Amino acid sequence: MTILHADSNHPVLLQQLEAAGHHNIEAYNQSEQEILENQHRYDGIVIRSRFKIDKAFLDAAPNLKFIARVGAGLESIDVAYAEKKGVKLFSAPEGNRNAVGEHALGMLLSLFNKLNQADRQVREGLWYREANRGVELEGKTVGIIGYGNMGKSFAKKLQGFDVKVLCFDILEGVGDEYVQQVGIEEFRRECDVVSLHTPWTPETNRMIDTAFIEAFAKPFWLLNTARGKSVVTEDLVAALHNKKILGAGLDVLEYEKGSFESLFSEATEMPKALQELLVMPNVLLSPHVAGWTVESHKKLADTIAHKIIDHFKDQLPG
């Protein structure tokens, strides 16, 4: 097959596809319009998040057999229309699940021990011991919303910390040796920590709002290594002020562009809620890099390569 690569990835992806007999076209510098105009020439496209693949794009690609996203989610693709047209979709959550699990755990431990605040203060010559007294993870109940690849990785990492781990998921029967699946009422009653591991869908869009937060029995810590638009920032800030949320570790933000490569959709004034968030000492931020490690760079590419090769090996000549 002739495969268009719209974004650069680890070289192992090109190498494996070429070794399997496929022809790679590297189009990293082509505009979306240029790619669209030539899409009829390709059997497959490999992307990360540079642009959306919508109905118009799919209609311009009559020979398209697959779309592969070198990442965990497919929200940049019109999934329903692609499937209607018989286009196979690949993603690679297996490739960066370990990285996300480690990042979430790192954020949680840093928040509990005030490591980001303490580091800044010591660098400024301030030696505040009592102000940086931490809390321990032992004995806490950690709740995971969305128990797929990322949620399972985080739950596995929590073993050995003497915590109770619960999960809430729209699918039934997803509990395993690392987690107990419960209903939403028990989840809200028990959790000291809530960690999001959900895709961005109409159901999860702006899911974490004031009503959601206030339904919890106890103040809790919030982690989001999933998608920024699942959390209403204004409501999060209010909850941090009133201490219903004790602290937040955010790898993603509501204001990110769809490509995840920059913060704002357009050059506008920074929202007031974000301005407040940025100066809160009990908030830890990172630029959508939870799944962005040296190892996951290769694992993501390797996972996608294997999925493409394995799926088409019995369908193509030779």
mmCIF file of C-alpha atoms in Angstrom:
data_model
loop_
_atom_site.group_PDB
_atom_site.id
_atom_site.type_symbol
_atom_site.label_atom_id
_atom_site.label_comp_id
_atom_site.label_asym_id
_atom_site.label_seq_id
_atom_site.Cartn_x
_atom_site.Cartn_y
_atom_site.Cartn_z
ATOM 1 C CA MET A 1 0.000 0.000 0.000
ATOM 2 C CA THR A 2 0.959 3.634 -0.408
ATOM 3 C CA ILE A 3 0.805 5.289 2.994
ATOM 4 C CA LEU A 4 0.841 9.040 3.676
ATOM 5 C CA HIS A 5 2.513 10.207 6.880
ATOM 6 C CA ALA A 6 1.145 13.627 7.854
ATOM 7 C CA ASP A 7 3.171 13.866 11.080
ATOM 8 C CA SER A 8 6.659 12.746 11.957
ATOM 9 C CA ASN A 9 7.023 9.794 14.320
ATOM 10 C CA HIS A 10 9.731 7.477 15.549
ATOM 11 C CA PRO A 11 11.652 6.067 12.539
ATOM 12 C CA VAL A 12 10.725 2.514 13.510
ATOM 13 C CA LEU A 13 7.269 3.143 12.029
ATOM 14 C CA LEU A 14 8.591 3.897 8.537
ATOM 15 C CA GLN A 15 11.155 1.119 8.785
ATOM 16 C CA GLN A 16 8.661 -1.583 9.708
ATOM 17 C CA LEU A 17 6.096 -0.555 7.111
ATOM 18 C CA GLU A 18 8.765 -0.464 4.415
ATOM 19 C CA ALA A 19 10.087 -3.875 5.465
ATOM 20 C CA ALA A 20 6.547 -5.220 5.112
ATOM 21 C CA GLY A 21 6.450 -4.011 1.496
ATOM 22 C CA HIS A 22 4.527 -0.767 1.871
ATOM 23 C CA HIS A 23 5.481 2.570 0.300
ATOM 24 C CA ASN A 24 5.791 5.549 2.656
ATOM 25 C CA ILE A 25 5.151 9.154 1.608
ATOM 26 C CA GLU A 26 6.447 11.665 4.155
ATOM 27 C CA ALA A 27 4.305 14.811 3.994
ATOM 28 C CA TYR A 28 5.250 16.555 7.214
ATOM 29 C CA ASN A 29 5.566 19.958 5.560
ATOM 30 C CA GLN A 30 2.528 19.717 3.313
ATOM 31 C CA SER A 31 -0.481 21.810 4.280
ATOM 32 C CA GLU A 32 -3.799 20.205 5.098
ATOM 33 C CA GLN A 33 -5.121 21.455 1.746
ATOM 34 C CA GLU A 34 -2.220 19.908 -0.176
ATOM 35 C CA ILE A 35 -2.765 16.590 1.549
ATOM 36 C CA LEU A 36 -6.501 16.791 0.926
ATOM 37 C CA GLU A 37 -6.012 17.446 -2.787
ATOM 38 C CA ASN A 38 -3.820 14.351 -3.168
ATOM 39 C CA GLN A 39 -5.560 12.011 -0.760
ATOM 40 C CA HIS A 40 -7.087 9.958 -3.580
ATOM 41 C CA ARG A 41 -3.578 8.636 -4.285
ATOM 42 C CA TYR A 42 -3.127 6.959 -0.916
ATOM 43 C CA ASP A 43 -4.320 3.717 0.656
ATOM 44 C CA GLY A 44 -3.704 4.867 4.216
ATOM 45 C CA ILE A 45 -2.831 7.901 6.296
ATOM 46 C CA VAL A 46 -0.838 8.094 9.520
ATOM 47 C CA ILE A 47 -1.435 11.146 11.720
ATOM 48 C CA ARG A 48 -0.996 12.409 15.250
ATOM 49 C CA SER A 49 -3.107 15.537 15.789
ATOM 50 C CA ARG A 50 -2.088 18.080 13.164
ATOM 51 C CA PHE A 51 -5.579 18.427 11.675
ATOM 52 C CA LYS A 52 -9.018 16.879 11.812
ATOM 53 C CA ILE A 53 -10.127 14.199 9.394
ATOM 54 C CA ASP A 54 -13.729 15.100 8.678
ATOM 55 C CA LYS A 55 -16.413 14.180 6.135
ATOM 56 C CA ALA A 56 -14.868 16.375 3.400
ATOM 57 C CA PHE A 57 -11.473 14.772 3.839
ATOM 58 C CA LEU A 58 -12.917 11.264 3.774
ATOM 59 C CA ASP A 59 -15.012 12.014 0.674
ATOM 60 C CA ALA A 60 -11.826 13.140 -1.090
ATOM 61 C CA ALA A 61 -10.151 9.818 -0.337
ATOM 62 C CA PRO A 62 -12.053 7.117 -2.259
ATOM 63 C CA ASN A 63 -9.199 4.611 -1.995
ATOM 64 C CA LEU A 64 -8.533 5.050 1.698
ATOM 65 C CA LYS A 65 -8.339 1.732 3.517
ATOM 66 C CA PHE A 66 -7.210 2.950 6.937
ATOM 67 C CA ILE A 67 -6.391 5.888 9.200
ATOM 68 C CA ALA A 68 -3.826 5.324 11.933
ATOM 69 C CA ARG A 69 -3.431 7.777 14.793
ATOM 70 C CA VAL A 70 -0.151 7.506 16.661
ATOM 71 C CA GLY A 71 -1.761 8.269 20.003
ATOM 72 C CA ALA A 72 -4.455 7.042 22.341
ATOM 73 C CA GLY A 73 -7.637 8.747 21.114
ATOM 74 C CA LEU A 74 -9.538 9.181 17.861
ATOM 75 C CA GLU A 75 -11.354 12.442 18.617
ATOM 76 C CA SER A 76 -9.706 14.214 15.674
ATOM 77 C CA ILE A 77 -11.423 11.782 13.287
ATOM 78 C CA ASP A 78 -15.084 11.590 12.268
ATOM 79 C CA VAL A 79 -15.226 7.996 13.458
ATOM 80 C CA ALA A 80 -18.829 7.269 12.523
ATOM 81 C CA TYR A 81 -18.432 8.496 8.943
ATOM 82 C CA ALA A 82 -15.093 6.734 8.494
ATOM 83 C CA GLU A 83 -16.588 3.450 9.646
ATOM 84 C CA LYS A 84 -19.606 3.992 7.382
ATOM 85 C CA LYS A 85 -17.202 4.268 4.456
ATOM 86 C CA GLY A 86 -15.414 1.088 5.523
ATOM 87 C CA VAL A 87 -12.198 2.813 6.607
ATOM 88 C CA LYS A 88 -10.317 0.879 9.284
ATOM 89 C CA LEU A 89 -9.219 2.982 12.274
ATOM 90 C CA PHE A 90 -6.142 2.328 14.393
ATOM 91 C CA SER A 91 -4.937 4.006 17.582
ATOM 92 C CA ALA A 92 -2.182 3.057 19.997
ATOM 93 C CA PRO A 93 -3.161 3.456 23.671
ATOM 94 C CA GLU A 94 -0.985 0.445 24.449
ATOM 95 C CA GLY A 95 2.035 2.477 23.396
ATOM 96 C CA ASN A 96 1.871 5.191 26.044
ATOM 97 C CA ARG A 97 -0.234 3.682 28.822
ATOM 98 C CA ASN A 98 2.792 2.987 31.013
ATOM 99 C CA ALA A 99 4.014 6.564 30.599
ATOM 100 C CA VAL A 100 0.608 7.969 31.559
ATOM 101 C CA GLY A 101 0.375 5.718 34.610
ATOM 102 C CA GLU A 102 3.804 6.808 35.825
ATOM 103 C CA HIS A 103 3.068 10.491 35.185
ATOM 104 C CA ALA A 104 -0.208 10.357 37.115
ATOM 105 C CA LEU A 105 1.513 8.695 40.046
ATOM 106 C CA GLY A 106 4.345 11.226 39.942
ATOM 107 C CA MET A 107 1.873 14.118 39.983
ATOM 108 C CA LEU A 108 -0.025 12.616 42.904
ATOM 109 C CA LEU A 109 3.085 12.081 45.030
ATOM 110 C CA SER A 110 4.372 15.553 44.191
ATOM 111 C CA LEU A 111 1.072 17.143 45.224
ATOM 112 C CA PHE A 112 0.828 15.149 48.457
ATOM 113 C CA ASN A 113 4.380 16.120 49.426
ATOM 114 C CA LYS A 114 4.244 19.701 48.087
ATOM 115 C CA LEU A 115 7.405 19.034 46.098
ATOM 116 C CA ASN A 116 6.805 21.702 43.460
ATOM 117 C CA GLN A 117 6.163 24.388 46.095
ATOM 118 C CA ALA A 118 9.071 23.269 48.311
ATOM 119 C CA ASP A 119 11.491 23.213 45.381
ATOM 120 C CA ARG A 120 10.639 26.788 44.390
ATOM 121 C CA GLN A 121 10.985 28.024 47.956
ATOM 122 C CA VAL A 122 14.355 26.407 48.612
ATOM 123 C CA ARG A 123 15.704 27.904 45.373
ATOM 124 C CA GLU A 124 14.605 31.287 46.739
ATOM 125 C CA GLY A 125 16.486 30.672 49.988
ATOM 126 C CA LEU A 126 13.350 29.853 51.989
ATOM 127 C CA TRP A 127 13.483 26.903 54.387
ATOM 128 C CA TYR A 128 9.823 26.387 55.363
ATOM 129 C CA ARG A 129 9.505 22.951 56.935
ATOM 130 C CA GLU A 130 6.104 23.132 58.617
ATOM 131 C CA ALA A 131 4.515 24.845 55.605
ATOM 132 C CA ASN A 132 5.684 21.912 53.491
ATOM 133 C CA ARG A 133 4.479 19.112 55.737
ATOM 134 C CA GLY A 134 3.035 16.485 53.382
ATOM 135 C CA VAL A 135 0.326 13.856 53.582
ATOM 136 C CA GLU A 136 0.766 10.160 52.926
ATOM 137 C CA LEU A 137 -0.887 8.085 50.244
ATOM 138 C CA GLU A 138 -1.188 5.089 52.561
ATOM 139 C CA GLY A 139 -4.758 4.495 53.694
ATOM 140 C CA LYS A 140 -6.345 6.713 51.061
ATOM 141 C CA THR A 141 -8.961 5.659 48.517
ATOM 142 C CA VAL A 142 -7.989 6.429 44.930
ATOM 143 C CA GLY A 143 -10.794 6.550 42.390
ATOM 144 C CA ILE A 144 -10.249 6.075 38.675
ATOM 145 C CA ILE A 145 -12.831 7.275 36.145
ATOM 146 C CA GLY A 146 -12.420 5.312 32.922
ATOM 147 C CA TYR A 147 -10.800 1.916 33.329
ATOM 148 C CA GLY A 148 -9.165 1.310 29.969
ATOM 149 C CA ASN A 149 -5.494 1.169 29.067
ATOM 150 C CA MET A 150 -4.506 4.309 30.992
ATOM 151 C CA GLY A 151 -6.649 3.674 34.054
ATOM 152 C CA LYS A 152 -5.372 0.113 34.356
ATOM 153 C CA SER A 153 -1.779 1.285 34.113
ATOM 154 C CA PHE A 154 -2.306 3.796 36.924
ATOM 155 C CA ALA A 155 -4.069 1.221 39.106
ATOM 156 C CA LYS A 156 -1.187 -1.202 38.653
ATOM 157 C CA LYS A 157 1.310 1.489 39.661
ATOM 158 C CA LEU A 158 -0.613 2.063 42.916
ATOM 159 C CA GLN A 159 0.063 -1.469 44.134
ATOM 160 C CA GLY A 160 2.364 -1.405 47.131
ATOM 161 C CA PHE A 161 1.133 1.949 48.444
ATOM 162 C CA ASP A 162 -1.478 0.360 50.744
ATOM 163 C CA VAL A 163 -4.350 2.236 49.136
ATOM 164 C CA LYS A 164 -7.851 1.181 48.184
ATOM 165 C CA VAL A 165 -8.419 1.585 44.453
ATOM 166 C CA LEU A 166 -11.909 1.988 42.992
ATOM 167 C CA CYS A 167 -13.020 2.565 39.431
ATOM 168 C CA PHE A 168 -16.125 3.883 37.760
ATOM 169 C CA ASP A 169 -16.729 3.047 34.109
ATOM 170 C CA ILE A 170 -19.708 3.017 31.761
ATOM 171 C CA LEU A 171 -18.764 -0.562 30.821
ATOM 172 C CA GLU A 172 -19.668 -3.316 33.239
ATOM 173 C CA GLY A 173 -17.298 -5.994 34.481
ATOM 174 C CA VAL A 174 -14.013 -4.128 33.994
ATOM 175 C CA GLY A 175 -12.692 -4.660 37.521
ATOM 176 C CA ASP A 176 -9.585 -6.780 37.977
ATOM 177 C CA GLU A 177 -6.964 -7.716 40.587
ATOM 178 C CA TYR A 178 -5.886 -4.057 40.850
ATOM 179 C CA VAL A 179 -9.241 -2.321 41.258
ATOM 180 C CA GLN A 180 -12.778 -2.726 42.523
ATOM 181 C CA GLN A 181 -15.456 -1.462 40.166
ATOM 182 C CA VAL A 182 -18.258 0.383 41.982
ATOM 183 C CA GLY A 183 -21.311 2.460 41.192
ATOM 184 C CA ILE A 184 -21.171 6.232 41.114
ATOM 185 C CA GLU A 185 -22.714 6.648 44.590
ATOM 186 C CA GLU A 186 -20.076 4.531 46.322
ATOM 187 C CA PHE A 187 -17.392 6.187 44.219
ATOM 188 C CA ARG A 188 -18.495 9.630 45.375
ATOM 189 C CA ARG A 189 -18.741 8.503 48.971
ATOM 190 C CA GLU A 190 -15.324 6.857 49.281
ATOM 191 C CA CYS A 191 -12.775 8.674 47.127
ATOM 192 C CA ASP A 192 -9.933 10.827 48.461
ATOM 193 C CA VAL A 193 -8.346 11.083 45.007
ATOM 194 C CA VAL A 194 -10.089 11.170 41.606
ATOM 195 C CA SER A 195 -8.056 10.481 38.469
ATOM 196 C CA LEU A 196 -9.502 10.921 34.962
ATOM 197 C CA HIS A 197 -8.605 8.402 32.270
ATOM 198 C CA THR A 198 -11.454 8.922 29.819
ATOM 199 C CA PRO A 199 -11.523 9.803 26.118
ATOM 200 C CA TRP A 200 -13.048 13.085 25.033
ATOM 201 C CA THR A 201 -16.630 12.341 23.991
ATOM 202 C CA PRO A 202 -19.952 14.190 24.215
ATOM 203 C CA GLU A 203 -20.499 12.366 27.524
ATOM 204 C CA THR A 204 -17.157 13.392 29.043
ATOM 205 C CA ASN A 205 -17.096 16.950 27.657
ATOM 206 C CA ARG A 206 -17.189 19.389 30.624
ATOM 207 C CA MET A 207 -17.959 16.413 32.864
ATOM 208 C CA ILE A 208 -16.109 17.758 35.898
ATOM 209 C CA ASP A 209 -18.209 20.763 36.847
ATOM 210 C CA THR A 210 -19.572 22.206 40.083
ATOM 211 C CA ALA A 211 -22.438 19.703 40.297
ATOM 212 C CA PHE A 212 -20.043 16.792 39.787
ATOM 213 C CA ILE A 213 -17.578 18.098 42.384
ATOM 214 C CA GLU A 214 -20.171 18.938 45.025
ATOM 215 C CA ALA A 215 -21.662 15.434 44.819
ATOM 216 C CA PHE A 216 -18.575 13.963 46.536
ATOM 217 C CA ALA A 217 -18.831 13.283 50.245
ATOM 218 C CA LYS A 218 -15.261 14.342 51.049
ATOM 219 C CA PRO A 219 -12.856 16.947 49.744
ATOM 220 C CA PHE A 220 -10.613 15.231 47.192
ATOM 221 C CA TRP A 221 -7.533 15.602 45.018
ATOM 222 C CA LEU A 222 -8.037 15.703 41.240
ATOM 223 C CA LEU A 223 -5.737 14.363 38.544
ATOM 224 C CA ASN A 224 -6.357 14.846 34.832
ATOM 225 C CA THR A 225 -4.025 13.171 32.359
ATOM 226 C CA ALA A 226 -6.865 12.569 29.889
ATOM 227 C CA ARG A 227 -8.438 15.496 28.026
ATOM 228 C CA GLY A 228 -8.602 19.119 29.124
ATOM 229 C CA LYS A 229 -12.142 19.774 27.920
ATOM 230 C CA SER A 230 -13.478 17.224 30.394
ATOM 231 C CA VAL A 231 -12.892 19.727 33.236
ATOM 232 C CA VAL A 232 -14.633 23.104 33.541
ATOM 233 C CA THR A 233 -11.699 25.243 34.678
ATOM 234 C CA GLU A 234 -13.837 27.966 36.238
ATOM 235 C CA ASP A 235 -15.620 25.386 38.402
ATOM 236 C CA LEU A 236 -12.342 23.712 39.310
ATOM 237 C CA VAL A 237 -10.876 27.024 40.478
ATOM 238 C CA ALA A 238 -13.958 27.702 42.606
ATOM 239 C CA ALA A 239 -13.633 24.257 44.187
ATOM 240 C CA LEU A 240 -9.949 24.854 44.908
ATOM 241 C CA HIS A 241 -10.848 28.137 46.606
ATOM 242 C CA ASN A 242 -13.532 26.546 48.795
ATOM 243 C CA LYS A 243 -11.308 23.502 49.439
ATOM 244 C CA LYS A 244 -13.769 20.978 48.043
ATOM 245 C CA ILE A 245 -10.791 20.058 45.840
ATOM 246 C CA LEU A 246 -7.601 19.917 47.884
ATOM 247 C CA GLY A 247 -5.220 20.105 44.958
ATOM 248 C CA ALA A 248 -5.017 19.302 41.247
ATOM 249 C CA GLY A 249 -2.480 17.708 38.936
ATOM 250 C CA LEU A 250 -3.316 18.749 35.374
ATOM 251 C CA ASP A 251 -1.421 17.512 32.354
ATOM 252 C CA VAL A 252 -4.157 18.874 30.086
ATOM 253 C CA LEU A 253 -6.191 22.070 30.051
ATOM 254 C CA GLU A 254 -9.582 23.102 28.721
ATOM 255 C CA TYR A 255 -8.010 25.799 26.531
ATOM 256 C CA GLU A 256 -5.663 23.586 24.474
ATOM 257 C CA LYS A 257 -5.846 23.584 20.708
ATOM 258 C CA GLY A 258 -7.105 20.396 19.114
ATOM 259 C CA SER A 259 -3.596 19.590 17.936
ATOM 260 C CA PHE A 260 -2.420 19.597 21.586
ATOM 261 C CA GLU A 261 0.701 21.474 20.478
ATOM 262 C CA SER A 262 -0.265 24.852 21.936
ATOM 263 C CA LEU A 263 -2.519 26.213 24.631
ATOM 264 C CA PHE A 264 -5.013 28.515 22.930
ATOM 265 C CA SER A 265 -7.253 28.099 19.918
ATOM 266 C CA GLU A 266 -6.589 31.706 18.957
ATOM 267 C CA ALA A 267 -4.716 34.757 20.188
ATOM 268 C CA THR A 268 -7.043 35.906 22.950
ATOM 269 C CA GLU A 269 -6.637 37.243 26.447
ATOM 270 C CA MET A 270 -5.863 34.549 28.990
ATOM 271 C CA PRO A 271 -9.119 33.495 30.706
ATOM 272 C CA LYS A 272 -9.488 34.678 34.302
ATOM 273 C CA ALA A 273 -9.905 31.115 35.575
ATOM 274 C CA LEU A 274 -6.600 30.098 34.013
ATOM 275 C CA GLN A 275 -4.859 33.154 35.449
ATOM 276 C CA GLU A 276 -5.979 32.068 38.912
ATOM 277 C CA LEU A 277 -5.030 28.446 38.324
ATOM 278 C CA LEU A 278 -1.478 29.373 37.340
ATOM 279 C CA VAL A 279 -0.685 30.968 40.703
ATOM 280 C CA MET A 280 -2.216 28.333 42.970
ATOM 281 C CA PRO A 281 0.476 26.490 44.976
ATOM 282 C CA ASN A 282 -1.626 23.329 45.233
ATOM 283 C CA VAL A 283 -1.884 22.969 41.444
ATOM 284 C CA LEU A 284 0.698 21.082 39.405
ATOM 285 C CA LEU A 285 0.733 21.605 35.629
ATOM 286 C CA SER A 286 2.448 19.930 32.680
ATOM 287 C CA PRO A 287 2.025 20.582 28.909
ATOM 288 C CA HIS A 288 0.137 17.447 27.778
ATOM 289 C CA VAL A 289 3.200 15.223 28.159
ATOM 290 C CA ALA A 290 1.921 12.419 30.412
ATOM 291 C CA GLY A 291 2.253 9.954 27.545
ATOM 292 C CA TRP A 292 5.254 11.741 26.021
ATOM 293 C CA THR A 293 8.386 9.818 27.022
ATOM 294 C CA VAL A 294 11.472 8.605 25.216
ATOM 295 C CA GLU A 295 10.162 5.051 25.513
ATOM 296 C CA SER A 296 6.563 5.794 24.484
ATOM 297 C CA HIS A 297 7.789 7.604 21.353
ATOM 298 C CA LYS A 298 9.058 4.261 20.051
ATOM 299 C CA LYS A 299 6.289 2.133 21.591
ATOM 300 C CA LEU A 300 3.540 4.201 19.910
ATOM 301 C CA ALA A 301 5.150 3.888 16.498
ATOM 302 C CA ASP A 302 5.860 0.201 17.006
ATOM 303 C CA THR A 303 2.265 -0.466 18.083
ATOM 304 C CA ILE A 304 0.780 1.295 15.048
ATOM 305 C CA ALA A 305 3.172 -0.435 12.649
ATOM 306 C CA HIS A 306 2.244 -3.860 13.990
ATOM 307 C CA LYS A 307 -1.486 -3.131 13.881
ATOM 308 C CA ILE A 308 -1.346 -2.004 10.226
ATOM 309 C CA ILE A 309 0.874 -4.868 9.131
ATOM 310 C CA ASP A 310 -1.093 -7.549 10.998
ATOM 311 C CA HIS A 311 -4.486 -6.313 9.791
ATOM 312 C CA PHE A 312 -3.579 -6.199 6.110
ATOM 313 C CA LYS A 313 -1.164 -9.121 5.805
ATOM 314 C CA ASP A 314 -3.860 -11.530 4.582
ATOM 315 C CA GLN A 315 -5.700 -8.969 2.430
ATOM 316 C CA LEU A 316 -2.960 -7.815 0.082
ATOM 317 C CA PRO A 317 -1.230 -9.578 -2.796
ATOM 318 C CA GLY A 318 1.914 -11.523 -1.971
#
